[in-house]
PDB file of C-alpha atoms in Angstrom:
ATOM      1  CA  PRO Z   1      -0.112  -0.098  -0.394  1.00  0.00           C
ATOM      2  CA  ASN Z   2       2.560   2.367   0.081  1.00  0.00           C
ATOM      3  CA  LEU Z   3       3.334   2.434  -3.242  1.00  0.00           C
ATOM      4  CA  GLY Z   4       0.501   4.848  -3.753  1.00  0.00           C
ATOM      5  CA  ILE Z   5       2.527   7.480  -1.145  1.00  0.00           C
ATOM      6  CA  HIS Z   6       6.013   6.822  -2.418  1.00  0.00           C
ATOM      7  CA  LEU Z   7       4.535   7.883  -6.379  1.00  0.00           C
ATOM      8  CA  GLY Z   8       2.484  10.993  -4.339  1.00  0.00           C
ATOM      9  CA  ILE Z   9      -1.043   9.511  -5.218  1.00  0.00           C
ATOM     10  CA  PRO Z  10      -3.260  11.878  -3.256  1.00  0.00           C
ATOM     11  CA  LEU Z  11      -6.831  10.420  -1.641  1.00  0.00           C
ATOM     12  CA  TYR Z  12      -7.896   8.016  -3.420  1.00  0.00           C
ATOM     13  CA  PRO Z  13     -12.044   6.781  -3.013  1.00  0.00           C
ATOM     14  CA  LYS Z  14     -11.242   3.117  -4.242  1.00  0.00           C
ATOM     15  CA  SER Z  15      -8.875   1.301  -4.148  1.00  0.00           C
ATOM     16  CA  LEU Z  16      -6.702  -2.564  -5.474  1.00  0.00           C
ATOM     17  CA  GLN Z  17      -9.013  -3.903  -1.682  1.00  0.00           C
ATOM     18  CA  ASP Z  18     -11.966  -2.355  -3.445  1.00  0.00           C
ATOM     19  CA  VAL Z  19     -11.859  -4.257  -6.303  1.00  0.00           C
ATOM     20  CA  MET Z  20     -10.689  -7.826  -5.060  1.00  0.00           C
ATOM     21  CA  SER Z  21     -14.057  -7.753  -2.885  1.00  0.00           C
ATOM     22  CA  GLY Z  22     -16.527  -6.486  -6.393  1.00  0.00           C
ATOM     23  CA  ARG Z  23     -17.236  -3.093  -5.171  1.00  0.00           C
ATOM     24  CA  ALA Z  24     -15.609  -0.909  -8.395  1.00  0.00           C
ATOM     25  CA  SER Z  25     -14.312  -2.387 -11.338  1.00  0.00           C
ATOM     26  CA  VAL Z  26     -10.874  -1.804 -12.089  1.00  0.00           C
ATOM     27  CA  ARG Z  27     -10.084   0.359 -14.951  1.00  0.00           C
ATOM     28  CA  GLU Z  28     -12.165   2.568 -11.588  1.00  0.00           C
ATOM     29  CA  VAL Z  29      -8.664   2.610  -9.593  1.00  0.00           C
ATOM     30  CA  LEU Z  30      -6.556   3.158 -12.160  1.00  0.00           C
ATOM     31  CA  TYR Z  31      -4.674   6.503 -11.356  1.00  0.00           C
ATOM     32  CA  GLN Z  32      -2.358   8.499 -14.048  1.00  0.00           C
ATOM     33  CA  HIS Z  33       0.334   9.059 -12.190  1.00  0.00           C
ATOM     34  CA  SER Z  34       2.855  12.781 -14.292  1.00  0.00           C
ATOM     35  CA  ASP Z  35       4.762  10.664 -15.731  1.00  0.00           C
ATOM     36  CA  GLY Z  36       2.892   8.314 -18.081  1.00  0.00           C
ATOM     37  CA  PHE Z  37       1.521   5.268 -16.020  1.00  0.00           C
ATOM     38  CA  GLN Z  38      -0.988   4.034 -14.256  1.00  0.00           C
ATOM     39  CA  VAL Z  39      -0.971   2.254 -11.077  1.00  0.00           C
ATOM     40  CA  ILE Z  40      -3.421   0.874  -8.598  1.00  0.00           C
ATOM     41  CA  PRO Z  41      -2.827   2.188  -5.365  1.00  0.00           C
ATOM     42  CA  ALA Z  42      -3.721  -0.268  -2.600  1.00  0.00           C
ATOM     43  CA  ASP Z  43      -5.841   0.823   0.549  1.00  0.00           C
ATOM     44  CA  LEU Z  44      -3.481   1.862   3.295  1.00  0.00           C
ATOM     45  CA  SER Z  45      -6.951   1.505   6.516  1.00  0.00           C
ATOM     46  CA  ALA Z  46      -6.242  -1.475   8.897  1.00  0.00           C
ATOM     47  CA  ASP Z  47     -10.276  -2.559   7.483  1.00  0.00           C
ATOM     48  CA  LYS Z  48      -9.680  -2.682   4.406  1.00  0.00           C
ATOM     49  CA  ALA Z  49      -6.715  -5.579   4.718  1.00  0.00           C
ATOM     50  CA  ILE Z  50      -8.483  -8.420   2.472  1.00  0.00           C
ATOM     51  CA  THR Z  51      -7.051 -11.133   2.068  1.00  0.00           C
ATOM     52  CA  PRO Z  52      -6.298 -11.157  -1.835  1.00  0.00           C
ATOM     53  CA  GLN Z  53      -7.004 -14.235  -3.485  1.00  0.00           C
ATOM     54  CA  SER Z  54      -5.514 -15.170  -6.740  1.00  0.00           C
ATOM     55  CA  HIS Z  55      -8.214 -16.015  -9.426  1.00  0.00           C
ATOM     56  CA  LYS Z  56     -10.080 -12.733  -8.557  1.00  0.00           C
ATOM     57  CA  MET Z  57      -6.605 -11.220  -9.177  1.00  0.00           C
ATOM     58  CA  VAL Z  58      -5.739 -12.496 -12.046  1.00  0.00           C
ATOM     59  CA  ALA Z  59      -9.835 -12.305 -13.342  1.00  0.00           C
ATOM     60  CA  SER Z  60      -8.670  -8.095 -12.852  1.00  0.00           C
ATOM     61  CA  LEU Z  61      -4.727  -7.934 -14.315  1.00  0.00           C
ATOM     62  CA  PHE Z  62      -6.493  -9.790 -17.080  1.00  0.00           C
ATOM     63  CA  ARG Z  63      -8.566  -7.698 -17.949  1.00  0.00           C
ATOM     64  CA  LEU Z  64      -6.319  -5.008 -17.910  1.00  0.00           C
ATOM     65  CA  LEU Z  65      -3.757  -6.972 -20.660  1.00  0.00           C
ATOM     66  CA  GLY Z  66      -5.692  -5.487 -23.724  1.00  0.00           C
ATOM     67  CA  GLU Z  67      -5.000  -1.926 -22.620  1.00  0.00           C
ATOM     68  CA  SER Z  68      -1.382  -2.564 -21.180  1.00  0.00           C
ATOM     69  CA  GLU Z  69       2.114  -2.975 -22.452  1.00  0.00           C
ATOM     70  CA  TYR Z  70       2.779  -5.038 -19.086  1.00  0.00           C
ATOM     71  CA  VAL Z  71       1.621  -5.470 -15.582  1.00  0.00           C
ATOM     72  CA  LEU Z  72       4.010  -4.591 -12.480  1.00  0.00           C
ATOM     73  CA  VAL Z  73       2.254  -5.720  -8.924  1.00  0.00           C
ATOM     74  CA  ASP Z  74       5.099  -4.745  -6.692  1.00  0.00           C
ATOM     75  CA  THR Z  75       4.128  -7.505  -3.735  1.00  0.00           C
ATOM     76  CA  ALA Z  76       5.368  -7.354  -0.489  1.00  0.00           C
ATOM     77  CA  ALA Z  77       8.645  -8.623   0.481  1.00  0.00           C
ATOM     78  CA  GLY Z  78       8.820 -12.859   2.138  1.00  0.00           C
ATOM     79  CA  LEU Z  79       6.044 -15.253   1.842  1.00  0.00           C
ATOM     80  CA  GLY Z  80       2.417 -13.542   2.788  1.00  0.00           C
ATOM     81  CA  ASN Z  81      -0.581 -14.942   1.299  1.00  0.00           C
ATOM     82  CA  GLU Z  82      -0.064 -11.625  -0.527  1.00  0.00           C
ATOM     83  CA  ALA Z  83       3.327 -12.867  -2.497  1.00  0.00           C
ATOM     84  CA  MET Z  84       1.950 -15.286  -2.791  1.00  0.00           C
ATOM     85  CA  ALA Z  85      -1.507 -13.858  -4.640  1.00  0.00           C
ATOM     86  CA  SER Z  86       0.700 -12.173  -7.497  1.00  0.00           C
ATOM     87  CA  VAL Z  87       2.597 -15.622  -7.892  1.00  0.00           C
ATOM     88  CA  ARG Z  88       0.143 -18.078  -8.747  1.00  0.00           C
ATOM     89  CA  ALA Z  89      -2.114 -14.682 -10.327  1.00  0.00           C
ATOM     90  CA  ALA Z  90       1.898 -13.955 -12.450  1.00  0.00           C
ATOM     91  CA  ASP Z  91       3.104 -15.801 -15.698  1.00  0.00           C
ATOM     92  CA  GLU Z  92       5.882 -14.068 -14.564  1.00  0.00           C
ATOM     93  CA  LEU Z  93       8.419 -13.091 -11.638  1.00  0.00           C
ATOM     94  CA  LEU Z  94      11.891 -11.238 -11.169  1.00  0.00           C
ATOM     95  CA  VAL Z  95      12.452 -10.716  -7.575  1.00  0.00           C
ATOM     96  CA  VAL Z  96      14.346  -8.193  -6.046  1.00  0.00           C
ATOM     97  CA  THR Z  97      16.550  -8.725  -2.994  1.00  0.00           C
ATOM     98  CA  ASN Z  98      18.477  -7.422  -0.866  1.00  0.00           C
ATOM     99  CA  PRO Z  99      23.207  -8.814  -0.529  1.00  0.00           C
ATOM    100  CA  ASP Z 100      21.894  -9.908   2.724  1.00  0.00           C
ATOM    101  CA  LEU Z 101      21.174 -13.982   4.504  1.00  0.00           C
ATOM    102  CA  SER Z 102      17.709 -13.553   5.605  1.00  0.00           C
ATOM    103  CA  SER Z 103      16.373 -11.659   2.090  1.00  0.00           C
ATOM    104  CA  ILE Z 104      18.124 -14.156  -0.259  1.00  0.00           C
ATOM    105  CA  THR Z 105      16.835 -16.623   2.176  1.00  0.00           C
ATOM    106  CA  ASP Z 106      13.277 -15.597   1.599  1.00  0.00           C
ATOM    107  CA  ALA Z 107      13.818 -14.804  -2.059  1.00  0.00           C
ATOM    108  CA  LEU Z 108      14.611 -18.289  -2.402  1.00  0.00           C
ATOM    109  CA  LYS Z 109      11.441 -19.507  -0.832  1.00  0.00           C
ATOM    110  CA  LEU Z 110       9.828 -17.475  -3.410  1.00  0.00           C
ATOM    111  CA  VAL Z 111      12.211 -18.784  -5.819  1.00  0.00           C
ATOM    112  CA  LYS Z 112      10.837 -21.975  -5.263  1.00  0.00           C
ATOM    113  CA  ALA Z 113       7.051 -21.080  -3.969  1.00  0.00           C
ATOM    114  CA  ALA Z 114       7.528 -20.088  -7.726  1.00  0.00           C
ATOM    115  CA  GLY Z 115       8.045 -23.228  -9.938  1.00  0.00           C
ATOM    116  CA  ASP Z 116       5.430 -25.534  -7.823  1.00  0.00           C
ATOM    117  CA  HIS Z 117       2.998 -22.463  -9.231  1.00  0.00           C
ATOM    118  CA  ARG Z 118       4.623 -23.023 -12.635  1.00  0.00           C
ATOM    119  CA  THR Z 119       4.723 -18.876 -12.786  1.00  0.00           C
ATOM    120  CA  GLU Z 120       8.335 -18.763 -14.432  1.00  0.00           C
ATOM    121  CA  VAL Z 121      11.288 -16.229 -12.681  1.00  0.00           C
ATOM    122  CA  ILE Z 122      13.106 -15.144 -14.899  1.00  0.00           C
ATOM    123  CA  GLY Z 123      14.924 -13.663 -12.702  1.00  0.00           C
ATOM    124  CA  ALA Z 124      16.498 -11.577  -9.741  1.00  0.00           C
ATOM    125  CA  VAL Z 125      17.098  -7.822  -8.989  1.00  0.00           C
ATOM    126  CA  ILE Z 126      20.016  -7.083  -6.251  1.00  0.00           C
ATOM    127  CA  ASN Z 127      19.009  -4.146  -4.684  1.00  0.00           C
ATOM    128  CA  ARG Z 128      20.763  -1.593  -1.897  1.00  0.00           C
ATOM    129  CA  VAL Z 129      24.754  -2.898  -2.379  1.00  0.00           C
ATOM    130  CA  LYS Z 130      27.395  -1.068  -0.249  1.00  0.00           C
ATOM    131  CA  GLY Z 131      30.021  -3.041  -1.037  1.00  0.00           C
ATOM    132  CA  GLU Z 132      30.568  -4.002   2.326  1.00  0.00           C
ATOM    133  CA  ASP Z 133      32.598  -7.357   2.962  1.00  0.00           C
ATOM    134  CA  SER Z 134      28.616  -8.693   4.321  1.00  0.00           C
ATOM    135  CA  GLU Z 135      27.071  -8.582   1.673  1.00  0.00           C
ATOM    136  CA  LEU Z 136      26.637 -11.910  -0.603  1.00  0.00           C
ATOM    137  CA  THR Z 137      28.004 -11.147  -4.114  1.00  0.00           C
ATOM    138  CA  ARG Z 138      26.124 -11.893  -7.283  1.00  0.00           C
ATOM    139  CA  ASP Z 139      27.729 -15.523  -7.999  1.00  0.00           C
ATOM    140  CA  VAL Z 140      26.491 -16.190  -4.897  1.00  0.00           C
ATOM    141  CA  ILE Z 141      23.627 -14.911  -5.811  1.00  0.00           C
ATOM    142  CA  GLU Z 142      23.125 -16.286  -8.625  1.00  0.00           C
ATOM    143  CA  GLY Z 143      24.181 -19.754  -7.223  1.00  0.00           C
ATOM    144  CA  PHE Z 144      22.040 -20.049  -4.483  1.00  0.00           C
ATOM    145  CA  LEU Z 145      18.284 -18.803  -6.230  1.00  0.00           C
ATOM    146  CA  GLY Z 146      19.109 -20.315  -9.789  1.00  0.00           C
ATOM    147  CA  VAL Z 147      18.734 -17.047 -11.416  1.00  0.00           C
ATOM    148  CA  PRO Z 148      20.617 -15.673 -13.390  1.00  0.00           C
ATOM    149  CA  VAL Z 149      21.098 -11.420 -11.685  1.00  0.00           C
ATOM    150  CA  LEU Z 150      19.536  -9.078 -14.123  1.00  0.00           C
ATOM    151  CA  GLY Z 151      21.030  -5.917 -12.150  1.00  0.00           C
ATOM    152  CA  VAL Z 152      22.541  -4.565  -9.413  1.00  0.00           C
ATOM    153  CA  VAL Z 153      21.221  -1.107  -8.148  1.00  0.00           C
ATOM    154  CA  SER Z 154      23.441   0.722  -5.176  1.00  0.00           C
ATOM    155  CA  GLU Z 155      22.315   1.818  -1.616  1.00  0.00           C
ATOM    156  CA  ASP Z 156      21.087   5.742  -2.862  1.00  0.00           C
ATOM    157  CA  PRO Z 157      20.172   8.947  -1.128  1.00  0.00           C
ATOM    158  CA  ASN Z 158      18.538  10.046  -3.099  1.00  0.00           C
ATOM    159  CA  VAL Z 159      16.109   7.111  -3.720  1.00  0.00           C
ATOM    160  CA  ARG Z 160      14.552   8.132   0.023  1.00  0.00           C
ATOM    161  CA  LYS Z 161      15.027  11.643  -1.445  1.00  0.00           C
ATOM    162  CA  ALA Z 162      12.575  11.340  -3.878  1.00  0.00           C
ATOM    163  CA  THR Z 163      10.768   8.671  -1.509  1.00  0.00           C
ATOM    164  CA  ALA Z 164       9.761  11.783   0.308  1.00  0.00           C
ATOM    165  CA  GLU Z 165       9.646  14.189  -3.152  1.00  0.00           C
ATOM    166  CA  LYS Z 166       6.329  11.817  -4.099  1.00  0.00           C
ATOM    167  CA  SER Z 167       8.616  10.520  -7.123  1.00  0.00           C
ATOM    168  CA  PRO Z 168      10.266   8.015  -8.571  1.00  0.00           C
ATOM    169  CA  VAL Z 169      14.045   8.437  -8.093  1.00  0.00           C
ATOM    170  CA  VAL Z 170      13.882   7.806 -12.673  1.00  0.00           C
ATOM    171  CA  SER Z 171      12.412  10.901 -13.157  1.00  0.00           C
ATOM    172  CA  ARG Z 172      13.478  13.842 -10.483  1.00  0.00           C
ATOM    173  CA  TYR Z 173      16.856  12.650 -10.449  1.00  0.00           C
ATOM    174  CA  PRO Z 174      17.602  10.692 -13.570  1.00  0.00           C
ATOM    175  CA  ARG Z 175      21.458  10.846 -13.513  1.00  0.00           C
ATOM    176  CA  SER Z 176      21.633   9.280 -10.332  1.00  0.00           C
ATOM    177  CA  LEU Z 177      23.668   6.269  -9.253  1.00  0.00           C
ATOM    178  CA  ALA Z 178      20.507   3.629  -8.683  1.00  0.00           C
ATOM    179  CA  SER Z 179      18.529   5.790 -11.987  1.00  0.00           C
ATOM    180  CA  GLN Z 180      21.121   4.955 -14.340  1.00  0.00           C
ATOM    181  CA  GLN Z 181      21.713   1.722 -12.411  1.00  0.00           C
TER     182      GLN Z 181
END
């Protein structure tokens, strides 16, 4: 649910939860971002929290396929109900992880769950890399996950600044290291 906040989408009357519960169509909750993409924000309030069901998510996403080149689903870390519904609903999965053992272990569980649900894992992106000795290397992560690392994004203070300014870092600070990566 934080994505809407990070992108500067104001309080919205309808959200993903309304689509999942049948109170709104997927088109009613599409919000146009100034950078040219559309977002379906999740509601922040705990009283609207739902356990997503993959068949409902698939049906909702299929309604967008004829109009969208890509549909990206940003889901919570770990293997909670939201993440698993997203894995079951997706055709492909791109795992975004940090270079520490706990994050990589969670990423491995996600890769295995994707395999169980016949969701193709296209690779991984290592995020928030600081270059510290304690971080796992790209090669170690590829070996551990069994999928190629498609990209590495360094820790960059401009990401936090852009988030605070409610704008994607690639728009707000296009020359920053994270944007370039």
